[in-house]
Short mmCIF file of C-alpha atoms and ligand atoms in Angstrom, two decimals:
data_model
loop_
_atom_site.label_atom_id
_atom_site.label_comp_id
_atom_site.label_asym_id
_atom_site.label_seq_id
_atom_site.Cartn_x
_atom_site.Cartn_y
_atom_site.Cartn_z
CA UNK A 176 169.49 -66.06 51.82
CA UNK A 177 168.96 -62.30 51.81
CA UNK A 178 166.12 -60.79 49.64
CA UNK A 179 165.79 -59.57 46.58
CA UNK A 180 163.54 -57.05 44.37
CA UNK A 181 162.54 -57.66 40.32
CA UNK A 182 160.85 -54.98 39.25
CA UNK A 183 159.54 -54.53 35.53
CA UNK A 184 156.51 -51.98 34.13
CA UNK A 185 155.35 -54.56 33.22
CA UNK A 186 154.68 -57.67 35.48
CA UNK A 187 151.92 -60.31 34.69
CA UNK A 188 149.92 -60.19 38.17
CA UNK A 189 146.21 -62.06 38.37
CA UNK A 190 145.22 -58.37 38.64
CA UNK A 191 146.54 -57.56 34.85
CA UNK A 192 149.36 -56.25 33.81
CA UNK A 193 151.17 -53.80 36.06
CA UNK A 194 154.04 -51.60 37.08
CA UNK A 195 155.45 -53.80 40.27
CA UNK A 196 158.32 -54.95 42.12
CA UNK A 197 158.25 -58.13 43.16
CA UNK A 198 159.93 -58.89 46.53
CA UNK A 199 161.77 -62.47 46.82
CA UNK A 200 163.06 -63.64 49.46
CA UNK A 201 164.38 -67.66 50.65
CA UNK A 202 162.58 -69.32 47.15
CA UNK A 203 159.05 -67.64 47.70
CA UNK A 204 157.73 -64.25 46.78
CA UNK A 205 157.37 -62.33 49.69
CA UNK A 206 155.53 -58.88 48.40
CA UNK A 207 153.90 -57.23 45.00
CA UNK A 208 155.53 -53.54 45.94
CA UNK A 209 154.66 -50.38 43.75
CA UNK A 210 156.98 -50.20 41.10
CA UNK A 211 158.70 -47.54 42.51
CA UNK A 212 159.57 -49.19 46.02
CA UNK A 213 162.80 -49.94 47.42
CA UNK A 214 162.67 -51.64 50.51
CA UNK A 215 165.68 -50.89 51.94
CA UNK A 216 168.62 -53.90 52.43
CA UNK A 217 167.54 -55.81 49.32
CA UNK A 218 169.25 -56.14 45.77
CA UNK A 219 167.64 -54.73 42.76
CA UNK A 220 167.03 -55.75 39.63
CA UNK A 221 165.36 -53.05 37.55
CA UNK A 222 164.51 -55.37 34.32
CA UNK A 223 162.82 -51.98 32.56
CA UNK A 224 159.68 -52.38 30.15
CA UNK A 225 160.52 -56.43 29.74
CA UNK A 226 158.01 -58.40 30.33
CA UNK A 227 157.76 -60.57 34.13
CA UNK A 228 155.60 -63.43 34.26
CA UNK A 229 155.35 -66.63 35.93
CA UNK A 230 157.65 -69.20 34.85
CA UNK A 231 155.20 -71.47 32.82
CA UNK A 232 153.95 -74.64 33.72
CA UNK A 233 154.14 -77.73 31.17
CA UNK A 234 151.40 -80.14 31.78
CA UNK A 235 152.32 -82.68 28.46
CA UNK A 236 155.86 -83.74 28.50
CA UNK A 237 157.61 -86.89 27.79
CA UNK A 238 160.94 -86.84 28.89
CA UNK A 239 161.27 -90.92 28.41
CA UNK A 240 163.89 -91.87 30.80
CA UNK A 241 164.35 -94.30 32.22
CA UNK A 242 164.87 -96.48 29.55
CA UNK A 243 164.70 -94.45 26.24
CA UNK A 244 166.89 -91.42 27.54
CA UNK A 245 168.29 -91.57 23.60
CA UNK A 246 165.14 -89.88 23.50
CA UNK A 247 165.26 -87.15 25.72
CA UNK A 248 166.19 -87.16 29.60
CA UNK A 249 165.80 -85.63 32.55
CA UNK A 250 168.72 -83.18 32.17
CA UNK A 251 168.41 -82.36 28.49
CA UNK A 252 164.51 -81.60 28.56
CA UNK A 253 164.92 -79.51 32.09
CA UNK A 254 167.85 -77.52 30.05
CA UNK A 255 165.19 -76.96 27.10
CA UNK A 256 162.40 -75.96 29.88
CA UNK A 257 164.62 -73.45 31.27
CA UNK A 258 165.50 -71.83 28.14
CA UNK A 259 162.41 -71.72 27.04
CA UNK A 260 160.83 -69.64 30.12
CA UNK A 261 159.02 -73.14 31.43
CA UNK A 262 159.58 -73.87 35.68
CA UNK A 263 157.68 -77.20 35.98
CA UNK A 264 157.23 -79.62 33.56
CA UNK A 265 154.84 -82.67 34.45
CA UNK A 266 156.04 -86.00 33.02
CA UNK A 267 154.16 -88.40 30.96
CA UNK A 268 153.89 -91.70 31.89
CA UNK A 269 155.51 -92.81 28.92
CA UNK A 270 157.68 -93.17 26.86
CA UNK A 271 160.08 -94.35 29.60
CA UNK A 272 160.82 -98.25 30.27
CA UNK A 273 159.57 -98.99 32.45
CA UNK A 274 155.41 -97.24 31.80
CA UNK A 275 154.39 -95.52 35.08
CA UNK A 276 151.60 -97.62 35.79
CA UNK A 277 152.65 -99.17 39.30
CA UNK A 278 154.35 -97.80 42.52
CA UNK A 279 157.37 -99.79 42.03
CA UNK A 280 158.02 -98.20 37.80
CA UNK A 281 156.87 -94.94 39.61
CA UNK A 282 159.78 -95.62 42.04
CA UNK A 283 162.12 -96.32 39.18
CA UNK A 284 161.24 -93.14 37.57
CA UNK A 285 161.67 -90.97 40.85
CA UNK A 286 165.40 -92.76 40.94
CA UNK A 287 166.19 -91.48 37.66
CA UNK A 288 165.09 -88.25 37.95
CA UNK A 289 167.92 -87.49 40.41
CA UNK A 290 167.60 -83.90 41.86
CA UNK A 291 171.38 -82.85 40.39
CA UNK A 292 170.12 -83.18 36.82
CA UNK A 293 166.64 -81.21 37.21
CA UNK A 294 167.32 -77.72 36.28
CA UNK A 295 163.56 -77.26 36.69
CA UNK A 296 160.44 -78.54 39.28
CA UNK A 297 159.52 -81.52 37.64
CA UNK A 298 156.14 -83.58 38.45
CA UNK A 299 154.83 -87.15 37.45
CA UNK A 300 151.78 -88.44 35.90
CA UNK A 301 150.52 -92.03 36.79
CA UNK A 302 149.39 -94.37 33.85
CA UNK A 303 146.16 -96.27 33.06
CA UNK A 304 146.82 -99.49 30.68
CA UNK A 305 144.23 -102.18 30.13
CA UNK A 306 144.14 -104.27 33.39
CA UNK A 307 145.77 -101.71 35.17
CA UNK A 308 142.96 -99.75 37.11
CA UNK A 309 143.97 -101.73 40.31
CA UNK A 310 146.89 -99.46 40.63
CA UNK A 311 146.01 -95.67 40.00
CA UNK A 312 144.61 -95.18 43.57
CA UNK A 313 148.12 -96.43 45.05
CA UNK A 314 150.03 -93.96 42.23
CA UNK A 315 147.84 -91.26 43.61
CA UNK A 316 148.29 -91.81 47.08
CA UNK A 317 152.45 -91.43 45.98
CA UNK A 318 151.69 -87.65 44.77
CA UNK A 319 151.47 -87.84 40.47
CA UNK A 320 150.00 -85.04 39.37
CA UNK A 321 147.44 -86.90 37.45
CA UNK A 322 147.08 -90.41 35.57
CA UNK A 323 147.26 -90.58 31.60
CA UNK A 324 145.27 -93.02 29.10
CA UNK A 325 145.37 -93.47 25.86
CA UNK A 326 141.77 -94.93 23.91
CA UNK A 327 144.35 -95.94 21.15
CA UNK A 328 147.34 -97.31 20.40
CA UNK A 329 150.04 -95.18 22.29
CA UNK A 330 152.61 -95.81 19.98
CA UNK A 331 154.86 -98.32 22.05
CA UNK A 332 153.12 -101.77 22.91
CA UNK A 333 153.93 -101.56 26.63
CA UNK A 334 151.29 -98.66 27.14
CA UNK A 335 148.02 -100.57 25.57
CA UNK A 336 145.23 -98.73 25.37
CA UNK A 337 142.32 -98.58 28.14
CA UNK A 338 138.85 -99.75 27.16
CA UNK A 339 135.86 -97.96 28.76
CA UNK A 340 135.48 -100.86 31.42
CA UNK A 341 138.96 -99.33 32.18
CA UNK A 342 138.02 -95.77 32.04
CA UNK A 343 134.93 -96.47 34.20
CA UNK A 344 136.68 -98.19 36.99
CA UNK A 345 139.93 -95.92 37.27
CA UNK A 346 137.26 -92.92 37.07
CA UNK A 347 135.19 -94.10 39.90
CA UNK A 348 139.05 -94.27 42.49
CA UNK A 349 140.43 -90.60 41.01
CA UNK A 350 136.68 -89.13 41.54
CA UNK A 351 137.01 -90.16 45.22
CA UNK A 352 140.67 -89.03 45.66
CA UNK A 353 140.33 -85.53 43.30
CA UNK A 354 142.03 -86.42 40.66
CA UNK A 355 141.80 -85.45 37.28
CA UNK A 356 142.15 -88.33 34.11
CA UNK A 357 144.02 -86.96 31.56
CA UNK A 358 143.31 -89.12 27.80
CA UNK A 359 144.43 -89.41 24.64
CA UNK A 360 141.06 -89.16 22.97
CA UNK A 361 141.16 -90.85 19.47
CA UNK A 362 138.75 -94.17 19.00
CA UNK A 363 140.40 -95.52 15.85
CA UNK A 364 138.59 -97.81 13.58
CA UNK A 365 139.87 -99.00 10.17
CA UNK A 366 139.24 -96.54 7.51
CA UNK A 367 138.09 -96.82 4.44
CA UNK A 368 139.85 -96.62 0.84
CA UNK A 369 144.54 -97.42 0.14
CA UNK A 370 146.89 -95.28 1.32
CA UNK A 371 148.17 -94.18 -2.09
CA UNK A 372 150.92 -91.72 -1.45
CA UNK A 373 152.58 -92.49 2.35
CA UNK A 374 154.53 -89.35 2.03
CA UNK A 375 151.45 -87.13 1.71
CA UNK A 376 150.16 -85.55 4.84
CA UNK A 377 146.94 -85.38 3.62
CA UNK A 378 146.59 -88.99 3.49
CA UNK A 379 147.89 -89.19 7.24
CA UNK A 380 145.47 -86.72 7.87
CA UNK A 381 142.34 -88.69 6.16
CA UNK A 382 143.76 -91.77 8.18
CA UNK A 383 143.19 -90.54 11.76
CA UNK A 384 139.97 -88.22 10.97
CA UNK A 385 138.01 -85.57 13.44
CA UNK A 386 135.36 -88.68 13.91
CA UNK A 387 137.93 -90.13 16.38
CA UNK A 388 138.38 -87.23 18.38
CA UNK A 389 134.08 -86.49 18.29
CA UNK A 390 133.16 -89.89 19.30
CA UNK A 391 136.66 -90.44 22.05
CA UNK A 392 135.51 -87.31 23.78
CA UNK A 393 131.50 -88.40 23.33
CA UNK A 394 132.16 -91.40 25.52
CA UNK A 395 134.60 -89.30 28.09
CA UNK A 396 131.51 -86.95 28.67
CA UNK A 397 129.33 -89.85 29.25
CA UNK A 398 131.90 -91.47 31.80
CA UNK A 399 132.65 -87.93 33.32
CA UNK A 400 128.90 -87.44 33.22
CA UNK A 401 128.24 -91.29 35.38
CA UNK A 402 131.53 -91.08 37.88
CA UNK A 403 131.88 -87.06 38.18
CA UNK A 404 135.87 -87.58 37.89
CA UNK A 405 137.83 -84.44 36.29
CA UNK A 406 138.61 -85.71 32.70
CA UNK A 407 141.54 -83.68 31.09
CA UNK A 408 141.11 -83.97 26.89
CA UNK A 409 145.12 -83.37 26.16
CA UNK A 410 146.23 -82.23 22.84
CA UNK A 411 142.47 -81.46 21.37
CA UNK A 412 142.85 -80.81 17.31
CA UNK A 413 139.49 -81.18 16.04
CA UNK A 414 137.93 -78.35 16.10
CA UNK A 415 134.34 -80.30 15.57
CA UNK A 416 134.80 -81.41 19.10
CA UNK A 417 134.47 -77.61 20.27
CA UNK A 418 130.38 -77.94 20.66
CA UNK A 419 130.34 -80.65 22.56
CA UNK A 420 132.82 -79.99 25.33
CA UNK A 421 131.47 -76.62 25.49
CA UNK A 422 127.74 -78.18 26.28
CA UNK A 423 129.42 -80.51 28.45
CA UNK A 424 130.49 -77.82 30.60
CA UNK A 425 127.51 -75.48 30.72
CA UNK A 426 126.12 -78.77 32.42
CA UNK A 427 128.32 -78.09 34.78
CA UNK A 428 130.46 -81.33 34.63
CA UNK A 429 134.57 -81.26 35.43
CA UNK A 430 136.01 -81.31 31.84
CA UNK A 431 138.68 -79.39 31.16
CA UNK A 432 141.23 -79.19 27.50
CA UNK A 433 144.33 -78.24 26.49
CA UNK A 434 145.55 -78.06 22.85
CA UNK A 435 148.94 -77.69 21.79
CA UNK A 436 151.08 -75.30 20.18
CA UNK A 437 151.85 -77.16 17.08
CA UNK A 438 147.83 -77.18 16.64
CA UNK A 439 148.12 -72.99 16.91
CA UNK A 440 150.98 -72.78 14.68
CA UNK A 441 150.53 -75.03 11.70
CA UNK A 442 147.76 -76.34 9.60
CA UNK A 443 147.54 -79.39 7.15
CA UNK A 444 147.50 -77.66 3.91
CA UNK A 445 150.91 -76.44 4.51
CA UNK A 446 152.78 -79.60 5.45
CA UNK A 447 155.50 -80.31 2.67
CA UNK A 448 155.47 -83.06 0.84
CA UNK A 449 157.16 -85.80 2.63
CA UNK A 450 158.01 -83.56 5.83
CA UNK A 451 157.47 -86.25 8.32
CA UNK A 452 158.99 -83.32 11.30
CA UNK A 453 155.14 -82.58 11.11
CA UNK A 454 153.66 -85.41 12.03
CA UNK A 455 151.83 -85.88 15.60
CA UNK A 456 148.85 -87.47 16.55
CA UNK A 457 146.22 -86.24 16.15
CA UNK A 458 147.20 -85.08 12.93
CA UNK A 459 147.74 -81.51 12.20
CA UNK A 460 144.23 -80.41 11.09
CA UNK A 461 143.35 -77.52 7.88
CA UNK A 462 143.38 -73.94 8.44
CA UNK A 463 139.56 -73.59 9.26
CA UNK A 464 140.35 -75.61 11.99
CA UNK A 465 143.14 -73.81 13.32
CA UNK A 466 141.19 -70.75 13.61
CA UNK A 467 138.31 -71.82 15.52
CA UNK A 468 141.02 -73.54 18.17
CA UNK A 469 142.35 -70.11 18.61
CA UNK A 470 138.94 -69.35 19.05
CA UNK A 471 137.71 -71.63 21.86
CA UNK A 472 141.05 -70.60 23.62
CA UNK A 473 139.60 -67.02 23.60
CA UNK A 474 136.31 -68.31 24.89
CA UNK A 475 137.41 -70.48 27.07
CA UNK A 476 136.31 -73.53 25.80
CA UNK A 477 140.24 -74.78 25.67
CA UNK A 478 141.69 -74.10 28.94
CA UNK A 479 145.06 -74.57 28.83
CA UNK A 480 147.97 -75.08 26.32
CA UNK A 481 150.56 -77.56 26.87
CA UNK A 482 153.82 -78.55 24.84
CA UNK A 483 153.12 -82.53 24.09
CA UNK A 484 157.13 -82.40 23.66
CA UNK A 485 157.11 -86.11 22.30
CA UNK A 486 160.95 -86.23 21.13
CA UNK A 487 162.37 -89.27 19.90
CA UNK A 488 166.16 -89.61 17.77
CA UNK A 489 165.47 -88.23 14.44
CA UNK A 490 165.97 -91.64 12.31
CA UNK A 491 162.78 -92.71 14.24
CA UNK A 492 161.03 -89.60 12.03
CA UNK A 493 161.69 -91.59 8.74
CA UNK A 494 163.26 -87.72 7.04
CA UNK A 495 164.83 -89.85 4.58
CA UNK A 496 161.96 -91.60 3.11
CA UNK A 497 159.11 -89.26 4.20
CA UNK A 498 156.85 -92.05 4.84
CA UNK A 499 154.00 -90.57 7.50
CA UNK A 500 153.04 -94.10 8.27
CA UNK A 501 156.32 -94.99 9.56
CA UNK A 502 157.83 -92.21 11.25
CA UNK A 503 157.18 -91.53 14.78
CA UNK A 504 154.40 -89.15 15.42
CA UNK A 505 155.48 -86.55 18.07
CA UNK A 506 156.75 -82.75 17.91
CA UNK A 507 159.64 -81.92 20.24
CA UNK A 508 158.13 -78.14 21.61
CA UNK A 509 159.05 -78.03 25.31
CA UNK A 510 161.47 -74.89 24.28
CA UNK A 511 159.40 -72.88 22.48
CA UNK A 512 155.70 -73.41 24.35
CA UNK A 513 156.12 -70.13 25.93
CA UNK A 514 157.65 -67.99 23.33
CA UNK A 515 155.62 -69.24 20.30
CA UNK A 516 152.19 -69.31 22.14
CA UNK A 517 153.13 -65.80 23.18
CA UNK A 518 154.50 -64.81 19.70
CA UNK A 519 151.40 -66.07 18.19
CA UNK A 520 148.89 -64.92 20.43
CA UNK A 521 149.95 -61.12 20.49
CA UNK A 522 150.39 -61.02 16.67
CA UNK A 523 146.23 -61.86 17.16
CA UNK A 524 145.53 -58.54 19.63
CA UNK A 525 145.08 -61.37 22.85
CA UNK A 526 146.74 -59.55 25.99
CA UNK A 527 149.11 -60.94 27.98
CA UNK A 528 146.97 -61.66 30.72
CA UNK A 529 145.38 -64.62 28.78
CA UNK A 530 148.71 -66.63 27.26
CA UNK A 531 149.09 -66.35 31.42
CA UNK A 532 146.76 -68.50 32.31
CA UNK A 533 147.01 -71.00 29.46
CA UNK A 534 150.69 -71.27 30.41
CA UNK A 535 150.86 -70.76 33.96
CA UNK A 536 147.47 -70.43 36.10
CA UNK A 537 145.22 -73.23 34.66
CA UNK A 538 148.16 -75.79 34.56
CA UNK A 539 149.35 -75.31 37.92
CA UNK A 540 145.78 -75.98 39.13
CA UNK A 541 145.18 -78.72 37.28
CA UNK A 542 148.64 -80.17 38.34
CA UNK A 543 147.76 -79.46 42.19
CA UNK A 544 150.64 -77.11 42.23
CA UNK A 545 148.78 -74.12 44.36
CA UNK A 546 151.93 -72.50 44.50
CA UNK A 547 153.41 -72.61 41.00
CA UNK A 548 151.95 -70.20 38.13
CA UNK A 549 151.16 -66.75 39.40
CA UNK A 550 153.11 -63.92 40.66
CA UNK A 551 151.35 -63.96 44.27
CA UNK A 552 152.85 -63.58 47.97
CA UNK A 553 153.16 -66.70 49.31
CA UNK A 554 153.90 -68.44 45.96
CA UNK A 555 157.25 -69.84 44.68
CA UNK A 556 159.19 -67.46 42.80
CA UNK A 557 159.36 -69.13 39.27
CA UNK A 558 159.80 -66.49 37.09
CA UNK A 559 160.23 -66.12 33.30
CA UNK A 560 161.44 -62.47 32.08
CA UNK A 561 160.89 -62.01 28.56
CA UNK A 562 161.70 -59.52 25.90
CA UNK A 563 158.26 -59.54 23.77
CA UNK A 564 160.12 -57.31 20.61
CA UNK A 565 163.03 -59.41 19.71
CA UNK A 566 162.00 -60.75 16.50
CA UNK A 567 164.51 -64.00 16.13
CA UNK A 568 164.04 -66.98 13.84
CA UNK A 569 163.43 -70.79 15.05
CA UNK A 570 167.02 -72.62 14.08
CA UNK A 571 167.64 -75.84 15.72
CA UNK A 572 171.03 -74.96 16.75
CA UNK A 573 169.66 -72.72 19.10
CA UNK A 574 167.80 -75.05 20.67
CA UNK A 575 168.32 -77.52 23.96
CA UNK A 576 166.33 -80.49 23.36
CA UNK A 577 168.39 -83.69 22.83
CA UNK A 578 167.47 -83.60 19.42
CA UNK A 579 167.03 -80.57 18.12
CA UNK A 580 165.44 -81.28 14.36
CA UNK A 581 162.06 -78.76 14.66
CA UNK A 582 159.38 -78.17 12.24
CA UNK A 583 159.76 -74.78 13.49
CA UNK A 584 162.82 -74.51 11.93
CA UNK A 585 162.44 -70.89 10.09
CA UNK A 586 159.34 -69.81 11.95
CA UNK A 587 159.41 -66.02 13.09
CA UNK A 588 158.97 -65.16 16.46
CA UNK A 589 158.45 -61.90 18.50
CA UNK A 590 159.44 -62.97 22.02
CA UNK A 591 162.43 -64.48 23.52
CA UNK A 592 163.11 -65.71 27.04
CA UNK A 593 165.86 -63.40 28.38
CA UNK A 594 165.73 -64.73 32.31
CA UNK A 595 164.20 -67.47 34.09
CA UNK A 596 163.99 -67.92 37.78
CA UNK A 597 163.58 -70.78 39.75
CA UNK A 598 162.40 -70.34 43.62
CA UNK A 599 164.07 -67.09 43.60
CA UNK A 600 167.29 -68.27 41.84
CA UNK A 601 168.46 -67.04 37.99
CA UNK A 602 168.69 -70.49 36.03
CA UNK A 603 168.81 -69.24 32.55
CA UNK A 604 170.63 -65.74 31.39
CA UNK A 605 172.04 -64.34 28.46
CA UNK A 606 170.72 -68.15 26.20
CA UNK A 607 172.92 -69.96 28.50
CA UNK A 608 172.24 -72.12 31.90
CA UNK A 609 173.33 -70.81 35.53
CA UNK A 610 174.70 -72.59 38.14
CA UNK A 611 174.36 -75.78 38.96
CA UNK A 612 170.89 -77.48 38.59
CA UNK A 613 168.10 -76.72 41.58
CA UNK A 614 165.12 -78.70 40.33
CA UNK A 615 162.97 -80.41 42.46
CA UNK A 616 160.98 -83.35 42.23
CA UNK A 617 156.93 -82.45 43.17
CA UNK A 618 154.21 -84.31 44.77
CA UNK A 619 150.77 -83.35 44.12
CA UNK A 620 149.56 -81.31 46.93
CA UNK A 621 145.61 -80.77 46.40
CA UNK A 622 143.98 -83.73 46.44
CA UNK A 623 141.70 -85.40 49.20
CA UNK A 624 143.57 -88.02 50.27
ZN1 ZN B 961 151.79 -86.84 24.67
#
């Protein structure tokens, strides 16, 4: 493979954002050149003022196959990442059938996620389920990227929820191998007063209320606080958790959070009636709440932001009866991760540098991907080039998940994904895929085991 030059005036280096030119050569980047080198042999590509970054890195996906591929898939939700700027996605555990809570359903998802249908790196997470803790050091010692919980119900019955004797005992193995434990941190406990109106969000809303989150994430900090293992809080919405993680890590303990970009983009008050394409779990929170997330993202407090693309075929959202209690909770945003959180975060006067590391940096490091999500020699060359004036309009025809039903639908964005590069190959141009697909599946390469 000969070598190649990208150069922008604008590329997304950890030392801001600069005029470069980015030398690539067999899958790595070789060289950050001045902008105006030309290293003589090598192909250009002068990309102008548009914007180079690295290719992001999605830390909450569930692509659900095997088993539920009517769902999602392998090569339908690596065709969304790629559009949609994203180079490594990390799978859940679930919702594929089998859960990946042993070697041997961890073998059965590596068999399914066949190399010719990954048109992006791809990673798996490990599972925790009640009874299960036996397993997670032999899942880590395979090379997941992390290992999932829920303190609830998950959603399908063959992913139970893991109690704290659980937590504690799978905490005590990943603190010894370097692993972080990512959970799904809602206690629920039967609330008070009838649902009288199933198609208001509201009542959804008063059904699963910030007290979960506050007292999920108290008992995390205590756990974190007696084993030392890296806890991940995925998909934090309630704001009124903010203080305590915060304290948590002025002590100087390994918590870390991501929030979502559903959680950015929307807020309660402004759900439809009946518009079940909203609902997700934790709910979508008020307006107040929304701001102080953006917030703790500027402060630091939230680390990282990850899709939690949880698709599923749209009967399962109930549209025709609007009933939140029935429809599946779970907002299909593997596409537009990079370009809404970008869109978004602009509009609010936050550079470039920042949506960087909540897309990129942070989750490569907390997927033990050292050389996925900056634009470094020595790293692979995952790119994502990306025009941050086109205004365009969400429409789900444009997009590449399976099932393409968004409650984006309409939204207004400023940035579009006009290239992405995978290991120094194009694999998205012009809103359509190139060549065949090149993804690979990861191991986890930072731990201490
Ligand atoms: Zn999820």
């Amino acid at each position: 493979m000969t070598g190649l030059i990208l150069k922008s005036t604008r590329v997304a280096t950890p030392a801001g954002l600069v005029p470069a030119a980015i030398e690539i050569n067999a899958g790595r980047i070789v060289a950050i050149h001045d902008h105006s080198a030309r290293p003589p042999g090598l192909a250009l590509i002068d990309h102008g003022d548009l914007l180079i970054m690295p290719g992001a890195v999605d830390v909450h996906v569930h692509l659900n196959e095997p088993g539920r591929t009517e769902w999602e898939g392998f090569a339908t939700g690596t065709m969304a990442a790629s559009a949609g700027g994203v180079t490594t996605v990390a799978d859940m555990p679930l919702n594929s059938s089998p859960v990946t809570t042993t070697v041997e359903a961890l073998n059965a998802k590596r068999a399914a996620a066949s190399e010719g249908q990954l048109r992006v790196d791809v990673i798996l997470h490990g599972g925790l389920v009640a009874g299960s803790a036996g397993e997670v050091g032999h899942l880590a010692r395979e090379g997941v990227a992390a290992i999932k919980a829920f303190m609830c119900h998950s959603g399908i019955d063959e992913f139970p929820a893991a109690g704290p004797e659980d937590l504690r005992a799978a905490m005590r193995v990943l603190a010894s191998l370097g692993l972080p434990l990512l959970a799904h941190a809602e206690l629920v406990t039967p609330v008070d007063g009838a649902i009288d109106d199933p198609r208001s969000h509201a009542a959804w809303e008063a059904s699963r209320p910030e007290s979960f989150e506050v007292e999920a994430i108290a008992l995390l900090i205590d756990l974190c606080r007696e084993t030392r293992c890296p806890v991940h809080i995925v998909h934090l919405a309630a704001a009124s958790a903010l203080p305590m993680l915060a304290a948590a890590r002025a002590e100087g303990l390994p918590i870390t959070v991501e929030t979502c970009p559903h959680y950015l983009a929307f807020c309660s008050e402004s759900v439809p009636h009946g518009a079940t394409l909203y609902k997700c779990a934790p709910p979508l929170r008020g307006a107040a709440n929304r701001e102080a997330l953006w917030a703790a993202l500027a402060d630091g407090t939230i680390d990282l932001v990850a899709s939690d693309h949880s698709p599923c075929p749209p009967a399962m959202k109930c549209l025709d009866t609007g009933d939140f209690f029935r429809a599946w909770g779970g907002i299909a945003g593997l596409e537009l991760l990079l370009p809404a959180t970008l869109s978004m975060a602009l509009r609010r006067g936050i550079g470039i540098s920042r949506v960087v590391e909540w897309l990129c940096t942070r989750p490569a490091v907390l997927a033990g991907l050292p050389q996925k999500g900056a634009i470094v020699a020595g790293g692979d060359a995952d790119l994502a080039v990306v025009d941050t004036a086109a205004p365009w309009t969400v429409t789900s025809s444009l997009l590449h998940h399976r099932h393409t039903t968004t409650p984006y639908e309409g939204l207004q964005l400023d940035c579009r994904v006009i290239e992405t590069w995978l290991r120094g190959h194009r694999i998205w141009h012009d809103q359509a895929p190139v060549g065949s697909p090149r993804g690979r599946l990861l191991t986890r390469r930072d731990n201490r085991i």
